C-alpha cells in the first residue's frame, strides 16, 4: 500500500537521527568517577566475567582490609549502586522516545445505508505534523536528561565510595578503641585484685575495696560500650560493602593511617569544589532543559496544532475517493499562556536553586576545611603533647612508686589515664581521616550525606579519676 | 686536731691565774663571770682549749682585734648536699649548711658581724648565751631585722662556758627550715678536769624535701623526710673515731622544727654532763645509753672509748633513720601477690609489689627513683646493706688510729661475729628448728628481681 510505504520511509528518515550509545553512557559515567575519585566502576550484568569479579572480592577480603580495598569491594558488591546504573536505561529510553515519530492515527468510519447495500467507508490516516517539526528540540531535551542521568551515576558511585570510606574509618577507630578499652580493663582488674589481696591480708578498708571494684565495673562498662560501637560500625561498613554471611565478618583491618605532617588542605578550595560539583552540573543541565522547554512553549505558542490527514472514502456505490485533509486548532481562547508560565516558573526555580546550592556548597567546603584543620591540630596536640606527657608521667610515677611515694593504685590509674589519652588520639585520628574524606568528596564533586555514624570521640572512657583517696 | 699535752694545759692554766681569780665558783646554773666584769684576754687554741671537731662541718674563722675575737657570719643561699647525689637549695652561713661552729673561750669578748646576703631580712639569735638583751637577736623585739645587704654588729663578753647554738630569729619557720643555724662551743677558761681527747659537735635538724624537688619546703609541719646530723643523712655522714682508752665528748644540739631526738649510742653507757644551761652537777648525773635531745636545747655526753668496734650512733625514732620514704601508701606487709605482678608487668614492665615482707630489701633493689632523691637509700656495711638512713652514723673505736680519717670497717676477732648456727651446734645444745618457712607474705619470689 502506498500510504504504508510513505510512512515507513518517514519513520526511517527521522529515526536515523537519534543515536544512543550502546552501553547507555555507562563508560562516560565510569570515566568521570575514575577521573574524580580513582574509582573502577563495573556494571555487573551477569555473564562469564561474574566469576572473575567474585574472585576479586575474595582476594580483597583475604588480606587485612584497608580503606581502598573496602571501596573496591563496595564498587563490586554494592547492589544499590548496580541498581543506579539501571537509571541510565530509563534515560536512554527517553532519548529513544524523543527520536521516534509519533505514530499516525488511523480513522475508520463506516456508515451503513438505511436501505441496505454497501456501506459507506471513511478511511483516514492522520499524522501529528507539529511533533515532526519539534522533534530536534525534543531530542535535545532528552539529551539533557541523559546527561543528568550519567552525572547521577558518577555521583552515586563517588558518594558510595566516600560513605564506605567513612564507615571503614569508623570501624577502624572503633576497633582501636575497643582494644584500648580491653587493656584499660586489665589495668582496672589488676588494681582491684591488688586491693582484694590487701584486703585479704587485713590491710585495706572495705571502702577502698569498694572504690577499686567500682572502677573495675566502670571499665567493664566502657568495654561493653566499645564493643557495641564496634558491632554497629562493622554492620554499617558491611552494608556498604554489600557483603553477607561469613564474608561479612571482616576480622582483620589494617591499622589507621598515621597523622600526616600537615593538615593536607590545598588552596582555592571553594572554587575547586564549585567547579567540580556534580550536583551543580546536574542543575545546569536541568536549567538548560528547562530553558529548552520554555523555548519550545514559545515556539508552539502560536503554532496551531496541525494535523495532516490522508482520507480515503468509499462511497456507497463502491467507488473510492482519495484526498488530503487538514486539521487546524484555532487559537481563539487559549494561546498557551499556562504552559508558558509553568515553564518560566520552573526555570526561575531552578536558577534560584542553583545559586542556593552553590552558596551552601561554599559553606560546606569552609566548614569541612575548618574541621580538617581543627582535627589535625587536635590530633597533633594529642600525639605530640598529651601522649608523650602521659608516658612521662607514667615513668615518673613508676619512679615515685619505686620510692614508695605513691601507691600501686595510683600507678595503675596513671596507666589507665595513658590509655585514655591513646583512645582519645585514636578517635581523633579516625575523625581526622573522616573529615579529610569529606573534604575530598566535596573537591571530587559530591556531597555525601553527613556521616550519620556518631563521631568516634566519646566522653565515656570509663575513667573515674578519684582513686587518690587511698 | 691540735695536740694538747698535759704540760701545755698546765702551763696555760698557770698563765690564767689572774683571770681565774675573777671567776665565780663553778656553778652550772649561774654564769661564772659577773655581767659587769671586764673581759678576759682572748683564749687561744692549743693553749687555752682543745678545738672541737664538727663532723661534716667546719669552725668559723676569727681574728683578734685589740683584744676582741672578731667573727664574720654571712647569711646567704647555699646549695647543700645531704648525701652524695641528693642536694637542695638551702640558706646557710659562709657557704655552709649549717653554719660553721663558733668556738670561743669563757671570759673573752667576741664581736660577730652578720652580713645579710639573703633576699629577706634576718637576725641571729645566740641561743643559751648570756648577754645584754639588745644583743639577743630577736627580730622586732630586741632589734630591727637586718635587711638584705646590711651588716650588723653583735658584741658581748662570754660569761659562761658550754654548748650553745645560733640561728635566725626572724621568720623562724622559714629561715630555720632552710638551714640558718649553727653551733657555739664556749670552752671553760679553767677546765675542772683534763679536756677529753675527742670533742665532737652535732646539730640535729629535720627537713621536708619532696623527692624530685631541689628546695626544702618550709611549710611542712609534721611530715619531715630528711633527718640530719650536721645537715647530712646516712650514708652521707662522717664516722666518729676514737682510740681505745680515749675520753670522748659528744655535744648535741637540736633545732629541728618539730621533733625531739633520743640519740642512742651502741656498745657504751655514758654520762650526760651538761646542757645548754650549764654543767650538770656530778650528783645529778646518771648512766645512760640514750640521750633525749629536745628541740631548742643541747646535751653533752661523755664516755671512755674502751670497747673496740664499729658502734652505731643514731636517733632511736625509727622514722628518723629513714630517708625520704613516703607515708601515704597502702600497707602491703603480709600480702600474697601470687601471679598478679606478672600480669601487671604486661602493662607496666617495671612493676613489682613492694613491702610484703617489710622495707628491709628495698634499699638494695636499685630501682629507678625520682631524680635528686634518696627515698630508699641505705648504706653499705661490711656484711650487708645497712637498712638505715637519716640520723645515723658510726663510732669507730680502734686500738690505734694510724692516721686521721675513717679507719675502714672493724676487723672482728675470730668467733666474735654472729653467724649461721651449725647443725652440730644445734644438736649439741638441743635446739630443734621446725617450719622455717615464712608463715605470711609472698615469700622470696616477690623480690625475685
Ligand atoms: Cu629522731
PDB file of C-alpha atoms in Angstrom, chain B residues 12-185:
ATOM      1  CA  UNK B  12      98.046  27.561 130.046  1.00  0.00           C
ATOM      2  CA  UNK B  13      96.240  27.138 133.298  1.00  0.00           C
ATOM      3  CA  UNK B  14      99.159  28.723 135.124  1.00  0.00           C
ATOM      4  CA  UNK B  15      99.070  31.653 132.783  1.00  0.00           C
ATOM      5  CA  UNK B  16      95.498  32.385 133.664  1.00  0.00           C
ATOM      6  CA  UNK B  17      95.867  32.783 137.361  1.00  0.00           C
ATOM      7  CA  UNK B  18      94.653  36.343 137.387  1.00  0.00           C
ATOM      8  CA  UNK B  19      91.680  35.531 135.224  1.00  0.00           C
ATOM      9  CA  UNK B  20      90.772  32.610 137.373  1.00  0.00           C
ATOM     10  CA  UNK B  21      90.524  34.812 140.358  1.00  0.00           C
ATOM     11  CA  UNK B  22      87.697  36.692 138.694  1.00  0.00           C
ATOM     12  CA  UNK B  23      85.666  33.588 138.063  1.00  0.00           C
ATOM     13  CA  UNK B  24      82.920  32.778 140.441  1.00  0.00           C
ATOM     14  CA  UNK B  25      82.926  29.282 141.884  1.00  0.00           C
ATOM     15  CA  UNK B  26      81.791  26.656 139.411  1.00  0.00           C
ATOM     16  CA  UNK B  27      78.030  26.543 139.433  1.00  0.00           C
ATOM     17  CA  UNK B  28      76.247  25.272 136.406  1.00  0.00           C
ATOM     18  CA  UNK B  29      73.129  27.301 136.972  1.00  0.00           C
ATOM     19  CA  UNK B  30      74.812  30.688 137.041  1.00  0.00           C
ATOM     20  CA  UNK B  31      77.332  32.483 134.899  1.00  0.00           C
ATOM     21  CA  UNK B  32      80.850  32.226 136.122  1.00  0.00           C
ATOM     22  CA  UNK B  33      81.598  35.832 135.210  1.00  0.00           C
ATOM     23  CA  UNK B  34      79.649  38.772 136.505  1.00  0.00           C
ATOM     24  CA  UNK B  35      77.774  40.769 133.933  1.00  0.00           C
ATOM     25  CA  UNK B  36      79.776  43.896 134.553  1.00  0.00           C
ATOM     26  CA  UNK B  37      83.147  42.161 134.880  1.00  0.00           C
ATOM     27  CA  UNK B  38      85.888  43.168 132.477  1.00  0.00           C
ATOM     28  CA  UNK B  39      86.532  40.596 129.788  1.00  0.00           C
ATOM     29  CA  UNK B  40      89.499  38.265 129.966  1.00  0.00           C
ATOM     30  CA  UNK B  41      92.110  38.129 127.254  1.00  0.00           C
ATOM     31  CA  UNK B  42      91.172  36.051 124.235  1.00  0.00           C
ATOM     32  CA  UNK B  43      91.681  32.303 124.581  1.00  0.00           C
ATOM     33  CA  UNK B  44      93.874  30.570 122.088  1.00  0.00           C
ATOM     34  CA  UNK B  45      93.511  27.080 120.605  1.00  0.00           C
ATOM     35  CA  UNK B  46      96.124  24.603 121.787  1.00  0.00           C
ATOM     36  CA  UNK B  47      96.848  26.865 124.712  1.00  0.00           C
ATOM     37  CA  UNK B  48      93.551  27.626 126.369  1.00  0.00           C
ATOM     38  CA  UNK B  49      91.452  24.893 124.762  1.00  0.00           C
ATOM     39  CA  UNK B  50      91.495  21.863 122.557  1.00  0.00           C
ATOM     40  CA  UNK B  51      89.344  22.654 119.499  1.00  0.00           C
ATOM     41  CA  UNK B  52      86.203  20.651 118.873  1.00  0.00           C
ATOM     42  CA  UNK B  53      85.533  18.649 115.758  1.00  0.00           C
ATOM     43  CA  UNK B  54      82.310  19.251 113.809  1.00  0.00           C
ATOM     44  CA  UNK B  55      81.856  16.151 111.635  1.00  0.00           C
ATOM     45  CA  UNK B  56      80.940  17.143 108.067  1.00  0.00           C
ATOM     46  CA  UNK B  57      81.278  20.738 109.255  1.00  0.00           C
ATOM     47  CA  UNK B  58      83.820  23.435 109.966  1.00  0.00           C
ATOM     48  CA  UNK B  59      84.817  26.019 112.547  1.00  0.00           C
ATOM     49  CA  UNK B  60      84.176  29.708 111.955  1.00  0.00           C
ATOM     50  CA  UNK B  61      87.398  31.652 111.433  1.00  0.00           C
ATOM     51  CA  UNK B  62      88.210  34.642 113.595  1.00  0.00           C
ATOM     52  CA  UNK B  63      90.821  37.288 114.124  1.00  0.00           C
ATOM     53  CA  UNK B  64      91.975  39.200 117.139  1.00  0.00           C
ATOM     54  CA  UNK B  65      91.474  42.942 117.027  1.00  0.00           C
ATOM     55  CA  UNK B  66      92.641  44.837 120.078  1.00  0.00           C
ATOM     56  CA  UNK B  67      91.837  42.016 122.426  1.00  0.00           C
ATOM     57  CA  UNK B  68      88.439  41.183 120.897  1.00  0.00           C
ATOM     58  CA  UNK B  69      87.794  37.973 118.959  1.00  0.00           C
ATOM     59  CA  UNK B  70      86.112  39.084 115.740  1.00  0.00           C
ATOM     60  CA  UNK B  71      83.905  36.766 113.680  1.00  0.00           C
ATOM     61  CA  UNK B  72      82.005  37.407 110.485  1.00  0.00           C
ATOM     62  CA  UNK B  73      78.895  35.451 109.565  1.00  0.00           C
ATOM     63  CA  UNK B  74      77.416  35.847 106.102  1.00  0.00           C
ATOM     64  CA  UNK B  75      73.849  34.613 105.703  1.00  0.00           C
ATOM     65  CA  UNK B  76      73.367  33.514 102.106  1.00  0.00           C
ATOM     66  CA  UNK B  77      71.780  30.929  99.794  1.00  0.00           C
ATOM     67  CA  UNK B  78      73.781  27.722  99.663  1.00  0.00           C
ATOM     68  CA  UNK B  79      73.437  24.624  97.515  1.00  0.00           C
ATOM     69  CA  UNK B  80      73.844  21.916 100.072  1.00  0.00           C
ATOM     70  CA  UNK B  81      74.400  18.202  99.584  1.00  0.00           C
ATOM     71  CA  UNK B  82      72.718  15.966 102.160  1.00  0.00           C
ATOM     72  CA  UNK B  83      74.088  12.784 100.664  1.00  0.00           C
ATOM     73  CA  UNK B  84      76.130  12.374  97.502  1.00  0.00           C
ATOM     74  CA  UNK B  85      73.513  12.509  94.757  1.00  0.00           C
ATOM     75  CA  UNK B  86      70.980  14.489  96.740  1.00  0.00           C
ATOM     76  CA  UNK B  87      71.304  18.238  97.146  1.00  0.00           C
ATOM     77  CA  UNK B  88      68.982  21.154  97.772  1.00  0.00           C
ATOM     78  CA  UNK B  89      68.885  24.940  97.594  1.00  0.00           C
ATOM     79  CA  UNK B  90      69.179  25.980 101.232  1.00  0.00           C
ATOM     80  CA  UNK B  91      70.084  29.022 103.273  1.00  0.00           C
ATOM     81  CA  UNK B  92      73.249  28.910 105.341  1.00  0.00           C
ATOM     82  CA  UNK B  93      76.172  30.896 106.591  1.00  0.00           C
ATOM     83  CA  UNK B  94      79.551  31.392 104.964  1.00  0.00           C
ATOM     84  CA  UNK B  95      78.797  28.913 102.173  1.00  0.00           C
ATOM     85  CA  UNK B  96      77.880  26.125 104.557  1.00  0.00           C
ATOM     86  CA  UNK B  97      74.774  24.395 105.824  1.00  0.00           C
ATOM     87  CA  UNK B  98      74.592  24.534 108.684  1.00  0.00           C
ATOM     88  CA  UNK B  99      76.782  27.485 109.561  1.00  0.00           C
ATOM     89  CA  UNK B 100      80.316  26.893 110.853  1.00  0.00           C
ATOM     90  CA  UNK B 101      80.768  26.215 114.562  1.00  0.00           C
ATOM     91  CA  UNK B 102      81.637  29.319 116.561  1.00  0.00           C
ATOM     92  CA  UNK B 103      84.294  28.357 119.048  1.00  0.00           C
ATOM     93  CA  UNK B 104      85.378  30.669 121.858  1.00  0.00           C
ATOM     94  CA  UNK B 105      86.610  30.691 125.409  1.00  0.00           C
ATOM     95  CA  UNK B 106      84.857  31.678 128.569  1.00  0.00           C
ATOM     96  CA  UNK B 107      85.534  35.246 129.643  1.00  0.00           C
ATOM     97  CA  UNK B 108      86.606  36.633 126.284  1.00  0.00           C
ATOM     98  CA  UNK B 109      84.922  39.333 124.324  1.00  0.00           C
ATOM     99  CA  UNK B 110      83.527  38.445 120.953  1.00  0.00           C
ATOM    100  CA  UNK B 111      82.350  40.722 118.168  1.00  0.00           C
ATOM    101  CA  UNK B 112      80.292  38.988 115.495  1.00  0.00           C
ATOM    102  CA  UNK B 113      79.421  40.780 112.290  1.00  0.00           C
ATOM    103  CA  UNK B 114      76.418  39.450 110.441  1.00  0.00           C
ATOM    104  CA  UNK B 115      76.049  40.280 106.768  1.00  0.00           C
ATOM    105  CA  UNK B 116      72.727  39.556 105.125  1.00  0.00           C
ATOM    106  CA  UNK B 117      73.109  38.294 101.577  1.00  0.00           C
ATOM    107  CA  UNK B 118      69.664  36.756 101.528  1.00  0.00           C
ATOM    108  CA  UNK B 119      66.683  38.206  99.761  1.00  0.00           C
ATOM    109  CA  UNK B 120      64.859  38.511 103.073  1.00  0.00           C
ATOM    110  CA  UNK B 121      65.582  40.307 106.354  1.00  0.00           C
ATOM    111  CA  UNK B 122      67.146  38.174 109.058  1.00  0.00           C
ATOM    112  CA  UNK B 123      68.658  38.272 112.534  1.00  0.00           C
ATOM    113  CA  UNK B 124      70.912  35.968 114.546  1.00  0.00           C
ATOM    114  CA  UNK B 125      69.983  34.807 117.997  1.00  0.00           C
ATOM    115  CA  UNK B 126      72.678  33.336 120.277  1.00  0.00           C
ATOM    116  CA  UNK B 127      70.772  30.543 121.910  1.00  0.00           C
ATOM    117  CA  UNK B 128      71.739  29.899 125.531  1.00  0.00           C
ATOM    118  CA  UNK B 129      74.398  32.596 125.614  1.00  0.00           C
ATOM    119  CA  UNK B 130      74.085  35.051 128.483  1.00  0.00           C
ATOM    120  CA  UNK B 131      74.354  38.518 127.001  1.00  0.00           C
ATOM    121  CA  UNK B 132      72.865  42.005 127.011  1.00  0.00           C
ATOM    122  CA  UNK B 133      69.258  41.994 125.927  1.00  0.00           C
ATOM    123  CA  UNK B 134      69.905  44.128 122.855  1.00  0.00           C
ATOM    124  CA  UNK B 135      72.340  41.515 121.553  1.00  0.00           C
ATOM    125  CA  UNK B 136      69.794  38.679 121.775  1.00  0.00           C
ATOM    126  CA  UNK B 137      68.906  38.883 118.100  1.00  0.00           C
ATOM    127  CA  UNK B 138      65.117  38.548 118.273  1.00  0.00           C
ATOM    128  CA  UNK B 139      63.703  40.371 115.270  1.00  0.00           C
ATOM    129  CA  UNK B 140      61.330  43.125 116.251  1.00  0.00           C
ATOM    130  CA  UNK B 141      61.729  42.505 119.969  1.00  0.00           C
ATOM    131  CA  UNK B 142      65.373  43.354 120.656  1.00  0.00           C
ATOM    132  CA  UNK B 143      66.469  44.821 117.322  1.00  0.00           C
ATOM    133  CA  UNK B 144      65.195  45.615 113.908  1.00  0.00           C
ATOM    134  CA  UNK B 145      65.850  42.912 111.343  1.00  0.00           C
ATOM    135  CA  UNK B 146      68.990  43.052 109.242  1.00  0.00           C
ATOM    136  CA  UNK B 147      67.828  43.976 105.772  1.00  0.00           C
ATOM    137  CA  UNK B 148      69.291  42.391 102.683  1.00  0.00           C
ATOM    138  CA  UNK B 149      72.705  43.909 102.046  1.00  0.00           C
ATOM    139  CA  UNK B 150      73.162  45.209 105.602  1.00  0.00           C
ATOM    140  CA  UNK B 151      75.810  44.115 108.069  1.00  0.00           C
ATOM    141  CA  UNK B 152      75.026  44.225 111.784  1.00  0.00           C
ATOM    142  CA  UNK B 153      77.427  44.020 114.696  1.00  0.00           C
ATOM    143  CA  UNK B 154      76.781  41.854 117.735  1.00  0.00           C
ATOM    144  CA  UNK B 155      79.248  42.164 120.593  1.00  0.00           C
ATOM    145  CA  UNK B 156      79.301  40.682 124.071  1.00  0.00           C
ATOM    146  CA  UNK B 157      81.510  39.080 126.685  1.00  0.00           C
ATOM    147  CA  UNK B 158      81.147  35.338 127.145  1.00  0.00           C
ATOM    148  CA  UNK B 159      80.300  34.950 130.804  1.00  0.00           C
ATOM    149  CA  UNK B 160      79.886  31.199 130.786  1.00  0.00           C
ATOM    150  CA  UNK B 161      81.163  28.093 129.100  1.00  0.00           C
ATOM    151  CA  UNK B 162      79.178  25.318 127.474  1.00  0.00           C
ATOM    152  CA  UNK B 163      77.483  24.228 124.274  1.00  0.00           C
ATOM    153  CA  UNK B 164      75.087  26.691 122.628  1.00  0.00           C
ATOM    154  CA  UNK B 165      73.544  27.370 119.261  1.00  0.00           C
ATOM    155  CA  UNK B 166      72.927  30.264 116.908  1.00  0.00           C
ATOM    156  CA  UNK B 167      70.063  30.620 114.495  1.00  0.00           C
ATOM    157  CA  UNK B 168      67.875  33.091 112.702  1.00  0.00           C
ATOM    158  CA  UNK B 169      65.190  34.614 114.858  1.00  0.00           C
ATOM    159  CA  UNK B 170      63.276  36.326 112.087  1.00  0.00           C
ATOM    160  CA  UNK B 171      60.653  34.416 110.074  1.00  0.00           C
ATOM    161  CA  UNK B 172      61.938  31.487 112.069  1.00  0.00           C
ATOM    162  CA  UNK B 173      59.752  28.841 110.487  1.00  0.00           C
ATOM    163  CA  UNK B 174      61.082  29.585 107.026  1.00  0.00           C
ATOM    164  CA  UNK B 175      64.644  30.527 107.801  1.00  0.00           C
ATOM    165  CA  UNK B 176      65.371  27.647 110.153  1.00  0.00           C
ATOM    166  CA  UNK B 177      63.632  25.174 107.851  1.00  0.00           C
ATOM    167  CA  UNK B 178      66.033  26.309 105.145  1.00  0.00           C
ATOM    168  CA  UNK B 179      69.058  25.765 107.343  1.00  0.00           C
ATOM    169  CA  UNK B 180      70.022  29.074 109.062  1.00  0.00           C
ATOM    170  CA  UNK B 181      71.598  27.667 112.232  1.00  0.00           C
ATOM    171  CA  UNK B 182      74.906  26.577 113.736  1.00  0.00           C
ATOM    172  CA  UNK B 183      76.599  25.514 116.941  1.00  0.00           C
ATOM    173  CA  UNK B 184      78.506  27.572 119.522  1.00  0.00           C
ATOM    174  CA  UNK B 185      81.095  25.994 121.807  1.00  0.00           C
TER     175      UNK B 185
END
